[in-house]
Structures are given as C-alpha cells and as structure tokens.
XYZ file of C-alpha atoms in Angstrom:
604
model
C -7.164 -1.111 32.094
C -5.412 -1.384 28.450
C -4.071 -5.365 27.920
C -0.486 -5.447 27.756
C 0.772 -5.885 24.332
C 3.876 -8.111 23.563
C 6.116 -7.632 20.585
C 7.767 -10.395 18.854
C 11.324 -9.008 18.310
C 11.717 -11.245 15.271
C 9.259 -11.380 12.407
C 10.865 -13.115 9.454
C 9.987 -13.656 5.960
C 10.296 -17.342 5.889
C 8.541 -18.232 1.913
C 8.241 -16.112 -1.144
C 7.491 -15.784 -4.515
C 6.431 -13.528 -7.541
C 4.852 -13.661 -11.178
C 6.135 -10.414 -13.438
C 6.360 -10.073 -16.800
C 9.783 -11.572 -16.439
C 8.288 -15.362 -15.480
C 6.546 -17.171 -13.521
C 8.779 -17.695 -9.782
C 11.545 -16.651 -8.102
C 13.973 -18.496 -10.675
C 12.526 -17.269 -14.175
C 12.542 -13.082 -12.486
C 16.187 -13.605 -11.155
C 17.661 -15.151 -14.427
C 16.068 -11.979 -16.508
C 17.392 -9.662 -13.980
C 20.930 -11.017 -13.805
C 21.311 -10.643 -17.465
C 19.517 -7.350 -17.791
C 16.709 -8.292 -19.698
C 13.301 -6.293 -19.583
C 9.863 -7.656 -19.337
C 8.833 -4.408 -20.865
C 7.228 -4.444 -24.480
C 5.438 -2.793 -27.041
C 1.970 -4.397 -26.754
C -0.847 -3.881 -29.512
C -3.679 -1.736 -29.782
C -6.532 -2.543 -28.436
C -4.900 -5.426 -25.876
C -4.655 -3.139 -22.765
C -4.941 0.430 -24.714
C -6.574 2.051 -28.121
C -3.557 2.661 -29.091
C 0.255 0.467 -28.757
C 1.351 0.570 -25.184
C 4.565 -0.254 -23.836
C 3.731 -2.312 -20.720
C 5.175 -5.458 -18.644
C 2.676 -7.659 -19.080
C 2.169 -11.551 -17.804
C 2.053 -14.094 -20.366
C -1.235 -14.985 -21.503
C -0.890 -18.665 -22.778
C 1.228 -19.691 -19.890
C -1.082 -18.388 -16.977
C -3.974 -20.373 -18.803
C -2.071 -23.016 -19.055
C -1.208 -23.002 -15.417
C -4.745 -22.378 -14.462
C -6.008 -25.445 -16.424
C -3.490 -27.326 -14.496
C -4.838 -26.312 -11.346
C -8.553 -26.305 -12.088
C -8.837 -22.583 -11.780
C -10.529 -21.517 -14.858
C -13.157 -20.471 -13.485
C -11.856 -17.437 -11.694
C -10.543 -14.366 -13.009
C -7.250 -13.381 -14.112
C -6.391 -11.677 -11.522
C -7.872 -14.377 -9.185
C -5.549 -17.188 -10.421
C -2.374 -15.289 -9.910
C -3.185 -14.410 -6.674
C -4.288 -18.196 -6.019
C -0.848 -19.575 -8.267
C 1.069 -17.201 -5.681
C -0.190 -18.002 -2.583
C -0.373 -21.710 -3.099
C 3.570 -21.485 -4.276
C 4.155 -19.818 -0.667
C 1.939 -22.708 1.281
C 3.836 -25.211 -0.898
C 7.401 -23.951 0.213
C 6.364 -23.598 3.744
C 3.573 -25.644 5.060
C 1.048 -22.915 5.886
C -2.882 -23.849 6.289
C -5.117 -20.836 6.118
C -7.423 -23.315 7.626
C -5.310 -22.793 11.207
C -7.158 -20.109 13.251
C -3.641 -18.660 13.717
C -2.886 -17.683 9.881
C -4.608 -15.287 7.899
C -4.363 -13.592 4.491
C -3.707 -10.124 3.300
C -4.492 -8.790 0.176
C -2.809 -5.646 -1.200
C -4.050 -3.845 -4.586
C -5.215 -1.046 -6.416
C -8.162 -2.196 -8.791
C -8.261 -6.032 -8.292
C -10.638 -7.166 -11.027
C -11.650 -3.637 -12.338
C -11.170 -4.949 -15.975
C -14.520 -6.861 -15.219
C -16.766 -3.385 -15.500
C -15.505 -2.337 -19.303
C -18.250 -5.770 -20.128
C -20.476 -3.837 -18.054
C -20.640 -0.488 -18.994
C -20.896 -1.192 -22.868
C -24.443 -2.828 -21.868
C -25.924 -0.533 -19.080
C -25.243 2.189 -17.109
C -23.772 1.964 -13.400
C -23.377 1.489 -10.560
C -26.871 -0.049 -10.603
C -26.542 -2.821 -12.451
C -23.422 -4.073 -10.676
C -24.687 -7.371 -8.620
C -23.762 -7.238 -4.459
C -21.810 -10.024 -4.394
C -19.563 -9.241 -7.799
C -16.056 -10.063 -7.889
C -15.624 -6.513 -8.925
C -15.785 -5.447 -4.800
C -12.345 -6.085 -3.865
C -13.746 -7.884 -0.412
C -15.383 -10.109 -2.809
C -12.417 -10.795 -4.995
C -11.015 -11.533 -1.569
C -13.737 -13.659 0.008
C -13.420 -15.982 -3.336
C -9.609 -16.443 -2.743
C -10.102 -17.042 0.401
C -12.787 -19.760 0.114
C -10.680 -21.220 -2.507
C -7.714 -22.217 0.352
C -10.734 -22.992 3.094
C -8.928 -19.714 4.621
C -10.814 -19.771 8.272
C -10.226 -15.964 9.121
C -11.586 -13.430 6.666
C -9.792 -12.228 4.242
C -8.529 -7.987 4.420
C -7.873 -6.032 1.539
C -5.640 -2.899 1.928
C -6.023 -0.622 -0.864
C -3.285 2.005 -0.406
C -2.445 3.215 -4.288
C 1.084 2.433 -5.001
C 2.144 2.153 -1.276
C -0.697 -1.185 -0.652
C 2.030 -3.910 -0.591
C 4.417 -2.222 1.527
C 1.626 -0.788 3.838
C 0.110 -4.643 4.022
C 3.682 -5.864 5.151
C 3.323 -3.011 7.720
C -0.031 -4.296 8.616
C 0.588 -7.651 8.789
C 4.113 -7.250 10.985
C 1.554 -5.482 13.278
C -0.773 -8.041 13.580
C 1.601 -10.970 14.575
C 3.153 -8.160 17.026
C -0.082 -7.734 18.875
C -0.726 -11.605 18.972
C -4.035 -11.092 16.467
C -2.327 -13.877 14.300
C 0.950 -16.271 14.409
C 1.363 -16.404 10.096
C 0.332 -13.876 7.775
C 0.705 -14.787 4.161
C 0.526 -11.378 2.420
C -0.389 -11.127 -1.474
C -0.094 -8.323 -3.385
C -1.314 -8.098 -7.509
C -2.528 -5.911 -9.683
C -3.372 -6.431 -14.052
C -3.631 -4.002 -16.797
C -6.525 -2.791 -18.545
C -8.048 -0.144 -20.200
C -8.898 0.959 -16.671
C -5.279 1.668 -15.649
C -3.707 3.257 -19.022
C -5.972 5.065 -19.868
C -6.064 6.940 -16.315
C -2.456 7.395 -16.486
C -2.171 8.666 -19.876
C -4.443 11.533 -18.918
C -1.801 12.403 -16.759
C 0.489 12.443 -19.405
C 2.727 10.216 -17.106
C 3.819 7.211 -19.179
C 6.475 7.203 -21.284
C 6.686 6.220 -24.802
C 10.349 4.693 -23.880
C 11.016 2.048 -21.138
C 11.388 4.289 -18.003
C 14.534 5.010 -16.787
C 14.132 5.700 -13.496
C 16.650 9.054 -11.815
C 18.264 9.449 -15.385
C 18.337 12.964 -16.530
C 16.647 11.267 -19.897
C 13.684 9.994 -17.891
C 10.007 11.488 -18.920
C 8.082 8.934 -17.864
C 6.835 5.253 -15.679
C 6.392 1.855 -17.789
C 3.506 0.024 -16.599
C 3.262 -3.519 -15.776
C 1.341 -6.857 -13.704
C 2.553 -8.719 -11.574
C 1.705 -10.817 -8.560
C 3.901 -11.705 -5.803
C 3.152 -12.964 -2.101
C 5.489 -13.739 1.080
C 5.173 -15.304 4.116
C 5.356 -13.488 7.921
C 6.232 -15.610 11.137
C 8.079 -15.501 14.061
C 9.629 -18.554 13.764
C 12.841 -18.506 11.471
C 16.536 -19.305 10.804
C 19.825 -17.882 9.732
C 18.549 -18.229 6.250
C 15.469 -15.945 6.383
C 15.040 -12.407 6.153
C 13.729 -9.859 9.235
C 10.978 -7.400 8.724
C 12.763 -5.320 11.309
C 10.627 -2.122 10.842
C 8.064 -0.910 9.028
C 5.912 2.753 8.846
C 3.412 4.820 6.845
C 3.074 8.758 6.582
C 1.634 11.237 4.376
C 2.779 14.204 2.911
C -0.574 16.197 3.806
C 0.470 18.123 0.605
C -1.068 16.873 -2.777
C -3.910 14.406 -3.658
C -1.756 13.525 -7.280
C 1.824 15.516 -6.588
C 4.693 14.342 -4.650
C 5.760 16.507 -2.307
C 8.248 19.405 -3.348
C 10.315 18.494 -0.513
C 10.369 14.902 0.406
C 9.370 15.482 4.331
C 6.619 12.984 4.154
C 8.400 10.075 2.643
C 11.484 11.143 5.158
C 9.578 10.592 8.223
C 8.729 7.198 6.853
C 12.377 6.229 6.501
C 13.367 7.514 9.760
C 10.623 6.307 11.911
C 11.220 2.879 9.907
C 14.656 3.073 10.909
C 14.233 3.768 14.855
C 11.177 0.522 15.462
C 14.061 -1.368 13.541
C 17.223 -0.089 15.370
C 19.176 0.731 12.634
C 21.385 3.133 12.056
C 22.747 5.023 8.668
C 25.746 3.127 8.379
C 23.883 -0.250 8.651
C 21.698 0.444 5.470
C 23.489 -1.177 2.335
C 21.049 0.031 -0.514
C 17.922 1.006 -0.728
C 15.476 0.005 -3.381
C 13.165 3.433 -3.856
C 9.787 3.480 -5.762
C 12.212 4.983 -8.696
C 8.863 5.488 -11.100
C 10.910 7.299 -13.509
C 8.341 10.169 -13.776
C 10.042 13.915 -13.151
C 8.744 15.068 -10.062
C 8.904 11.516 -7.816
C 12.066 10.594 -8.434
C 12.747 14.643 -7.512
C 11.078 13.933 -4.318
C 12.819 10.834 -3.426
C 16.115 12.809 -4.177
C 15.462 15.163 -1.371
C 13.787 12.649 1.386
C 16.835 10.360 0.872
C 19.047 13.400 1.908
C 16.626 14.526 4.401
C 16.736 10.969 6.042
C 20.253 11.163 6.602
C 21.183 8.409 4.136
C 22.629 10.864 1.073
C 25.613 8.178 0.814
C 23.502 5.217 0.361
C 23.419 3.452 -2.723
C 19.842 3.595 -4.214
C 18.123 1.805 -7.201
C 15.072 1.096 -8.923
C 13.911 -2.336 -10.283
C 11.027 -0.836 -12.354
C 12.867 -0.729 -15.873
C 12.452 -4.473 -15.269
C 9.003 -5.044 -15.430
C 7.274 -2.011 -14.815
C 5.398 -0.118 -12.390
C 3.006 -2.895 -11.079
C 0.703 -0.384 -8.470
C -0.303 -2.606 -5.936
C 2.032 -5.896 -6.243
C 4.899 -3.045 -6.739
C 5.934 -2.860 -2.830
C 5.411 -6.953 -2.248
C 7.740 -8.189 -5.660
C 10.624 -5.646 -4.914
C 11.045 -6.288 -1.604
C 11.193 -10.365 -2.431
C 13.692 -8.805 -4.998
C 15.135 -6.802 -1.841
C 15.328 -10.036 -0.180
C 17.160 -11.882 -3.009
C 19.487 -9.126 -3.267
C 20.127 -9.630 0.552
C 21.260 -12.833 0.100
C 22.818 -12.738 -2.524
C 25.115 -9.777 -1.268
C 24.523 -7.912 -4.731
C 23.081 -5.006 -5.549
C 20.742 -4.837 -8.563
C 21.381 -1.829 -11.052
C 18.753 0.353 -12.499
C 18.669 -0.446 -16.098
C 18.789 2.081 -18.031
C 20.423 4.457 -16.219
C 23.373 6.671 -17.510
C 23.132 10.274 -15.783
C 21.561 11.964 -13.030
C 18.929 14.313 -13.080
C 17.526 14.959 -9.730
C 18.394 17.859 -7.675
C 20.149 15.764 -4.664
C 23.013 13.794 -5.272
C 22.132 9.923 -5.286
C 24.426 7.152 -5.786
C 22.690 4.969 -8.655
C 24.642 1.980 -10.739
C 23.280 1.209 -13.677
C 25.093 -2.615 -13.685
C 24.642 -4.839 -10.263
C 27.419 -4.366 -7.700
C 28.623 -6.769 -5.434
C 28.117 -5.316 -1.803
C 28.942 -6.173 1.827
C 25.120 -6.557 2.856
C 23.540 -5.560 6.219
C 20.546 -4.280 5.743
C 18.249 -2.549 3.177
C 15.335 -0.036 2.806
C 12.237 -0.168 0.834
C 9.989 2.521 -0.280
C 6.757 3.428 -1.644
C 4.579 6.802 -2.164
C 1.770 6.871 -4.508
C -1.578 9.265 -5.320
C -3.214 10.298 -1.803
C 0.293 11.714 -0.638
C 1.049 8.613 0.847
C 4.229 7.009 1.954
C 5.717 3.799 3.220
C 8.813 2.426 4.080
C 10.204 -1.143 5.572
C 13.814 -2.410 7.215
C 14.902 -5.409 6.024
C 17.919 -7.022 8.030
C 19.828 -10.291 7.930
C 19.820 -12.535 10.849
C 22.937 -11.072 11.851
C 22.653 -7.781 11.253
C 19.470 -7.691 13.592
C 21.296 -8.257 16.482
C 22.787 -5.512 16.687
C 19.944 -3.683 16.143
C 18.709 -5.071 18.938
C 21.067 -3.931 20.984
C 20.743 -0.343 19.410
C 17.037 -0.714 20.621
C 17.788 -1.997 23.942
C 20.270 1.083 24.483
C 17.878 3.412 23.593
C 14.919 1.761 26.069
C 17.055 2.231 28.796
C 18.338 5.979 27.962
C 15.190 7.316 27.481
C 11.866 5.141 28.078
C 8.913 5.737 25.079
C 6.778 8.700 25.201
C 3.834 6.531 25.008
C 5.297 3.602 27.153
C 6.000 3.336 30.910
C 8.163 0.484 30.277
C 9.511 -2.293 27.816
C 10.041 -4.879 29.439
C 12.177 -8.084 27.653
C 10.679 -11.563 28.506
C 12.774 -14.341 25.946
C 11.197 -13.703 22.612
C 9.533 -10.559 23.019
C 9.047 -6.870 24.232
C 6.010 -6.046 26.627
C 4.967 -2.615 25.825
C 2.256 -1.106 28.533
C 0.925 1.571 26.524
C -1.089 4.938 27.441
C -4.763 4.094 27.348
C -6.669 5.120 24.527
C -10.463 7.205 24.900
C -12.711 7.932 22.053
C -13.983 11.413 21.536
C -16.750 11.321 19.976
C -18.739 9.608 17.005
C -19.840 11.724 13.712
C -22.772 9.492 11.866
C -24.260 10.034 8.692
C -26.393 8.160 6.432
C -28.564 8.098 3.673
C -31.601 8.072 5.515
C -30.509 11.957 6.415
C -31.519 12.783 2.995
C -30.094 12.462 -0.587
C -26.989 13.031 -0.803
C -26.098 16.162 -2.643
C -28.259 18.502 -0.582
C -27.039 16.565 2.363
C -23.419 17.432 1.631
C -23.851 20.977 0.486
C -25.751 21.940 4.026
C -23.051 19.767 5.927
C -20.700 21.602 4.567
C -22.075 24.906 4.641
C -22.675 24.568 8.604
C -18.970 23.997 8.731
C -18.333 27.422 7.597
C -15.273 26.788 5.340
C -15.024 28.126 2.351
C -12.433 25.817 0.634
C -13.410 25.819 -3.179
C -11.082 22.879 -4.096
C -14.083 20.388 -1.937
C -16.066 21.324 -5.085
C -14.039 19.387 -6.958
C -13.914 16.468 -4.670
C -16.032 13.214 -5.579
C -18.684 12.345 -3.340
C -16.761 9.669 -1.707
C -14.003 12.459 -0.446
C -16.680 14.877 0.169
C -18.463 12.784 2.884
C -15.032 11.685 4.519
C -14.003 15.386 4.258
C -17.064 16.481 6.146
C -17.008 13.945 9.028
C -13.122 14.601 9.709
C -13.829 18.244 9.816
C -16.571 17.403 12.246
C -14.436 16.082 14.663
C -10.958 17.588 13.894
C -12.097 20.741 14.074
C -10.842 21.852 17.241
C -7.753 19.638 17.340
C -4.352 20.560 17.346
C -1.570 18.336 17.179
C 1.842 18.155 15.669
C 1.447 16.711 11.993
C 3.333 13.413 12.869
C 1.041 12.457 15.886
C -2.466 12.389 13.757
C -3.224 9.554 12.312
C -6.220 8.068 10.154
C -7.858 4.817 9.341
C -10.589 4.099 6.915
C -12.426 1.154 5.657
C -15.540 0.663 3.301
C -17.276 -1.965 0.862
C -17.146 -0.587 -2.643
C -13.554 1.062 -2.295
C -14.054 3.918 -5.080
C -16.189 1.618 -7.201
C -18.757 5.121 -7.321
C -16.306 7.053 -9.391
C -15.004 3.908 -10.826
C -17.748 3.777 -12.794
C -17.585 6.793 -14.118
C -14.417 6.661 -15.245
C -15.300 3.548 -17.502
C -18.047 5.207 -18.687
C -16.016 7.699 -19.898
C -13.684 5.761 -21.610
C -16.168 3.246 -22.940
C -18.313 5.846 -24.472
C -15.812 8.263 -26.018
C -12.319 5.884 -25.868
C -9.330 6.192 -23.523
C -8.071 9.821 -24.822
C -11.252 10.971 -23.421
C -10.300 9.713 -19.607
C -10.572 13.026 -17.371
C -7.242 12.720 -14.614
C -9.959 14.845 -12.512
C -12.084 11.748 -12.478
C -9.324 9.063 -12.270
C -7.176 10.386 -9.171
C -10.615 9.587 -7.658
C -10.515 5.958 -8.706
C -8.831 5.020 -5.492
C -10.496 4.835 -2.114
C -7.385 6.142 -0.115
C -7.390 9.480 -1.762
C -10.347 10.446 0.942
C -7.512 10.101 3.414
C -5.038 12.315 1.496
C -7.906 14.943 1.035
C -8.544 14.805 4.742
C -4.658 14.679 5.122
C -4.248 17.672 3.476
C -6.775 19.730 5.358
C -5.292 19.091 8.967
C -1.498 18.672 7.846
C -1.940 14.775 9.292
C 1.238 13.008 8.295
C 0.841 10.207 10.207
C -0.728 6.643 9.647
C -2.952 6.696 6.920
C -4.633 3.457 5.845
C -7.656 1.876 4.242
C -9.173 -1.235 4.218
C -11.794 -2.890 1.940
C -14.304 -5.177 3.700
C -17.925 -6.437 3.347
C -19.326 -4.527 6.162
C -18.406 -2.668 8.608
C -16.110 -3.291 12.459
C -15.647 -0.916 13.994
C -14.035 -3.094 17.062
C -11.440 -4.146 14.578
C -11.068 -1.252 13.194
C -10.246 0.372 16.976
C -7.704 -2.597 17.749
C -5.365 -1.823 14.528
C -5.749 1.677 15.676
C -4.627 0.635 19.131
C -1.405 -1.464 18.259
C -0.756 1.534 15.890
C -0.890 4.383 18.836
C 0.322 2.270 21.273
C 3.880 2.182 19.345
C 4.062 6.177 20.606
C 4.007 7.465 17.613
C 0.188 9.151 17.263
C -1.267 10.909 19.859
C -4.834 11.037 17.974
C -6.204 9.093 15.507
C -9.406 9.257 13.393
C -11.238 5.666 12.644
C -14.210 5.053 10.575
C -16.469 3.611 8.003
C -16.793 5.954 4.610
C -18.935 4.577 2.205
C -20.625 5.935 -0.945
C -22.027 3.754 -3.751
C -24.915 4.790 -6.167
C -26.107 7.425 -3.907
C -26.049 5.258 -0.666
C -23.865 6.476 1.821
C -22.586 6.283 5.484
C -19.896 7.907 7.316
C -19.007 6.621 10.411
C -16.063 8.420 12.475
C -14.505 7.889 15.906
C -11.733 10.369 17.189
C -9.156 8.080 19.422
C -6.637 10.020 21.788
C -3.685 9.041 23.977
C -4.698 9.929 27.347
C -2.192 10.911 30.018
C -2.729 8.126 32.890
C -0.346 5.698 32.082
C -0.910 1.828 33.365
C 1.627 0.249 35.254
C-alpha cells in the first residue's frame, strides 16, 4: 500500500539574496534597479569573447576580494559565488546544512565549463578529463557542499534556462513530501567563451542592450549572476509563499519556442490551480522577456492563452542580462522584492510593442496594489516553468479557493484530501512500473550499437541522425518503452539523471572553438551542450508535455529517482511517467529506463 503523503500548505521563502552585475546583495541590485541603471556593458575582446561583447558581468576585483576575505581562493569562480550566496542566506536565517533535515539544491547550465578551454588547448577530450574534476557539475556540487559540512548530498538540476525555477519546483516538492524540512536552493551560472560563442552561432545576441517585447528588440544580453533563497514551512507575515509551482514542455522544438505558446500556458495554469489562484489575484508577472523575436512572440500568445491577457507583464533582463541558470532564482528574489514593496519594476528599455498579442508592459516602475505574482521560464529542450508567489494574505484566500474546489470535485488521482492543522493528506493512486529498458557499453561500441537499436525500432525519422549520442541513446530507450503508449500529452511525464550532464558534446564544442575561434562554434553542436535536450528530443517524439526534469549526480538511484517521480504523479497530474539513468561519456554509456503508471485501485 502507497504511504500517505502530507502537504505543507505553506512553504515560504524566509532568506534571500543575489550577486548580478548590478552588486553584490539584495541592497547594491535594488538601488541600480530603482534608478534604472544597467549592469550591462561593452566588455573587451578576448575577456569572455574574440571579439567586444556586451554582457552583465560580476566584478572581478571585488569577488576576489571577497573570496580572500573568506578563505575561498582556492575554489573556482563560480564556486565562491555560489559559497558567498549561500553563506549570506545561512547568515540571515540560521540554517545548518549539517541538520539531517536541510539540504541544498543547485540549479545551472554549465557550472565551471570555463575550466575545459585550459584543457582542450593541451590535449584532446574527453579522455584526459580526471573523474573527480570540478568540471562534473555533481562534483562542483560535492565541493560546495563539503565546504558547509552539508550532511545530505548535494542535487544539481540542470534544466537550460528553466533550472532555477524548476529547482524551486523541486525543492517545494521535497519539503511537501516530508524528504526535507529546509531547502536552501542556489542557482549561478558565469560567462565564458563557452556560452557566447554558442549563442552567437545562433545569431541570438544583440549588439544593443536587449529590450525585451519592444518592437526594436533583435536580440538577449548575456550576463552572471548568482542568487540563492531559502524554503521552509515555518514563516511570518513578512515572508513570501511559494504557493505553486509546475514544469511542461512544448514537445515542439529542441532550440524554437513554440509558435503558439501551449506549452508554457499549461505551466501557468496548472501553476495557478496547486496555488489556488485565480486571474484577478495575479498583480504582474515577471516573464523570461529574453528580448529575442520569437520568445517574447511565444510568451505573447501563452499569456493570452492562460487567461491573464490583462495582466501587467515585465522583464528584468535589460538589467543585468540573461543569466541561464541563476535567471529563474534572482528574478523571483526580485519578484519577491517587488511583492513587498507593492511596485512593479519596468522593463528598461521598452518604448513599443511588437508581439502579436497585446501585453501590458511599463517601461518606468508602477506602484501597484500587490496580491500575487507569476514567474516564468522556457529555455532550449522546449521546456517550461512557472511559480505563484503570494503574500501572507493573499494565500488565504487561496486556500479557501482550494478548499472549495476539494470539496466540489475530489482529484482525479486522489480519493481524498484530507486537512489535519498544517497540512493536506493526499492518498494517491498507487504507482506500478512497466518495465525496465537496459543498455550498456558492454553490449558493444556504441555506434553500431545505436544504429541496430534503432534500426529494430523500425522508424525512419532522419532528424535522430542529427542527434548527439547522448540524445540518441535516451531516444532509443524511450521509444523502447513508449512505444505502445498512448496518453494525452499533459499526463506523460519524464525524469532523467546522469554523471557527466552533456560534458560528451561539451567537449566538442570547445574543441571547436579552441581550434578554429568562437565564429567557428556550430549551433548544431551547441544546442547539444545541455543534458536536458535528451528530454525535449524524447518530448518531441511522443508529444509529452508534462514534467520534464534532469538531474546531475555521481552515480546512479534509481529509488530516488522513483520517489520524485512519485510525489510528482501523485499530485494527479501524470498518468505515466518515464524515469532513468542516460549516460554517455567518451564512448561509455548506459541507459537505464523505468516506465511508471497510475494504476486504477485507489487506497483508502
């Protein structure tokens, strides 16, 4: 019989801060903010590009100077602003990562990827890249970790540009499901080489600072930052809720936003119902606003699809950038601020609009009766996220919007919710597993592996040719076992975890660009460059548009793996979901897969 689950009703943000190119703290960011000023500036060649760049970045001599003052030298960049972060959020709040009962969350796209361009001028990889290197992201983690005596281990989500709000959703989950009582969650990410050069092959960054929903806009800025916040149950009138909080995909495009915004606009509205809140309770809400064409298009039309075409919306990217993974944790601590300070932020920038769907966007900050707010996020892998945030008050009565819904209709996945003081007791369906696809290198090498794994599929889908070999091995175990399943596209979900997160075609990338300079960086090779595009591949073959996460860890659990996957169904919203291990480094590989379905007995 399935455990009864209980829900925490309340899960508040209770310590916060951030490091942009606008300053180091909460302080420094709002000052720069409330007088308009950008963090975004012309930075010289050769610094984080061949060529000038325009980019938020951190400042150099005061982050060493900070990191002498701790005694952090010794770790990398981005290892002492995650450290300076965290430590800022234990300071303000008292948290031990030594208690059993708090853990840390990591969310980022490349971590300390600007440690292979050293690398790759010497030798060739992946082969001479050490086990333990800080370049693995669990490693990057494990080394934070030990650094704060952390007692649990330390999880990485790697999520492209939707990783901080997808760790938020993650970590809201955990304390839900009793796993832990405090979550700190960190998100960061640095520029390098790495990153522009990648995105200049896409011919996505602007040579202006962006200006995000603007009919002028051709382009993102990008930036660093670093920001982490603090998730309990235990709060006051002062702190803010993380009411509600989901992920989709648009099961469309591996690098394009959807041409219609249905993905994202299942994220908002499923959001909205686990918080309770209705249209007229959302004040603003603070989109991904990247600035390039075809997002801010998107978001247009999911914002109208959503039901929430009157909102006011507005992007805090002309400030410091687009900042890939830190992006979803620093602007919703700006969402926060904003909040409580009952004013909205405006989009600098901004004059006219130029997205299909009429948008309300202020380009100077508004003062605003404030309720509640959205956050988004969508990034390469089709993937979407979006988050309630509510003040104290405001909660309540989305409370008692969720307590008159439980008793009109009771949960499709749920016999009962049952309210017991501080929480909700959910008994959900049970859960059986269907199955387990294996491979591994001792099958055989891997190309002929793949190509007769494939073949005995019988497809004949020409774009898996294109795939790297990371995507190709998740590709073929999904197909394995999602052959013959048929569900809506909102009830299939899929979670992923591995060791060496895309560090295979990582390598290749730098290569590239090491060898021949950043103009030569291929955008065929660098949409590979993040581990989560195996999920939008396999997304995009069975129309899933649910849940979609991955995880970077040192080896593989699969029992942890099938417990997220457990709180995740057991919220009613998947009806089958696909776990697994996908790894592929240097011509080792393993593919793990288990297919999980809601079953119809239900447990009273």
């Amino acid at each position: 019989m399935e455990k009864e689950m209980e829900y925490p009703l309340n899960i508040y943000i209770t310590a916060h801060t951030l490091i942009s190119s606008l300053g180091f703290g909460i302080p420094e960011n709002l000052e720069a903010i409330h007088n308009y000023r950008s963090g975004i500036r012309m930075q010289e060649a050769g610094l984080i590009s061949d060529h000038p760049l325009l980019a938020g970045m951190i400042d150099f001599v005061e982050l060493e100077k900070r990191a002498k003052l701790m005694q952090i030298t010794d770790y990398t960049r981005m290892e002492q602003l995650f450290i300076l972060a965290i430590q800022e959020v234990i300071s303000q709040s008292g948290a031990d990562l030594r208690e059993p009962d708090c853990a840390l969350l990591l969310s980022t796209t490349k971590g300390n990827i600007d440690l292979l361009s050293d690398r790759t001028k010497q030798s060739a990889f992946p082969q001479q890249i050490s086990a333990d290197s800080p370049v693995f992201l669990w490693k990057m983690a494990e080394r934070i970790g030990d650094f704060f005596g952390a007692t649990n281990q330390v999880e990485v989500i790697s999520n492209a540009c939707i990783s901080g709000v997808s760790a938020l959703i993650v970590a809201k989950r955990w304390i839900e499901s009793g796993r832990y009582k405090r979550v700190i969650v960190a998100g960061g990410d640095i520029l390098s080489h790495f990153i522009t050069s990648g995105f200049l092959s896409f011919r996505s960054v602007s040579a202006h600072p962006c200006r995000p929903y603007d009919i002028q806009r051709d382009g993102l800025s990008l930036g660093e930052a670093c920001g982490a916040v603090l998730l309990e149950t235990q709060g006051n009138a002062n702190h803010i809720i993380l009411s509600g909080g989901a992920i989709s995909n648009d099961a469309n495009h591996i690098s394009g936003p959807s041409r219609t915004g249905d993905g994202l606009a299942l994220a908002i509205n499923q959001a909205m119902e686990e918080a309770g809140a209705l249209p007229e309770d959302i004040s603003f809400i603070n989109a991904h606003g990247t600035a390039t064409v075809y997002n801010d298009e998107m978001e247009s039309k999911a914002i109208h699809l959503a039901g929430l075409a009157t909102v006011p919306v507005n992007s805090l990217k002309p400030y410091f950038g687009h900042t890939l993974g830190a992006s979803g944790i620093i602007e919703t601590i700006l969402c926060i601020e904003q909040l409580k300070e009952g004013r909205y932020y405006g989009t600098l920038g901004y004059e006219t609009l130029g997205v299909p769907m009429p948008i309300t966007v202020y380009a100077t900050h508004q003062p605003m009766p404030m309720k509640c707010c959205i956050k988004t996020a969508s990034g390469f892998g089709g993937c979407n996220a979006a988050l309630v945030l509510s003040l104290p008050d405001a909660h309540l009565k989305q409370k008692a919007n969720l307590q008159a819904t439980d008793k009109a209709s009771t949960p499709p996945a749920c016999k009962a919710v049952v309210e017991s003081g501080n929480t909700v007791t959910i008994r959900p369906r049970a859960v059986e597993s269907k199955g387990t696809i294996v491979f591994s290198s001792s099958e055989t090498d891997f190309a002929p592996f793949i190509r007769e794994a494939y073949k005995h599929l019988g497809e004949n889908n020409m774009k898996f040719y294109k795939m790297d070999n990371l995507c190709k091995l998740g590709y073929v175990a999904a197909e394995y076992l999602l052959k013959d399943t048929h569900y809506r596209p909102e009830e299939i979900g899929i979670i992923l975890a591995n060791a060496s997160s895309s560090l295979d075609t990582d390598c290749k990338h730098q290569a590239i660009i090491s060898k021949e300079g950043d103009k030569a960086a291929s955008p065929a090779v660098f949409v590979y460059t993040l581990p989560n595009v195996v999920l939008g591949e396999i997304c995009i073959r069975h129309k899933i548009q649910g849940e979609n996460t991955f995880f970077v860890r040192r080896q593989s659990d699969a029992a942890s793996l099938e417990d997220y996957a457990r709180i995740v169904m057991a919220k009613g919203k998947l009806h089958t979901c696909i776990i697994g291990w996908c790894e592929l480094l240097d011509g080792h590989y393993q593919a793990e897969f288990k297919q999980l379905n809601n079953i119809s007995t239900i447990y009273g």
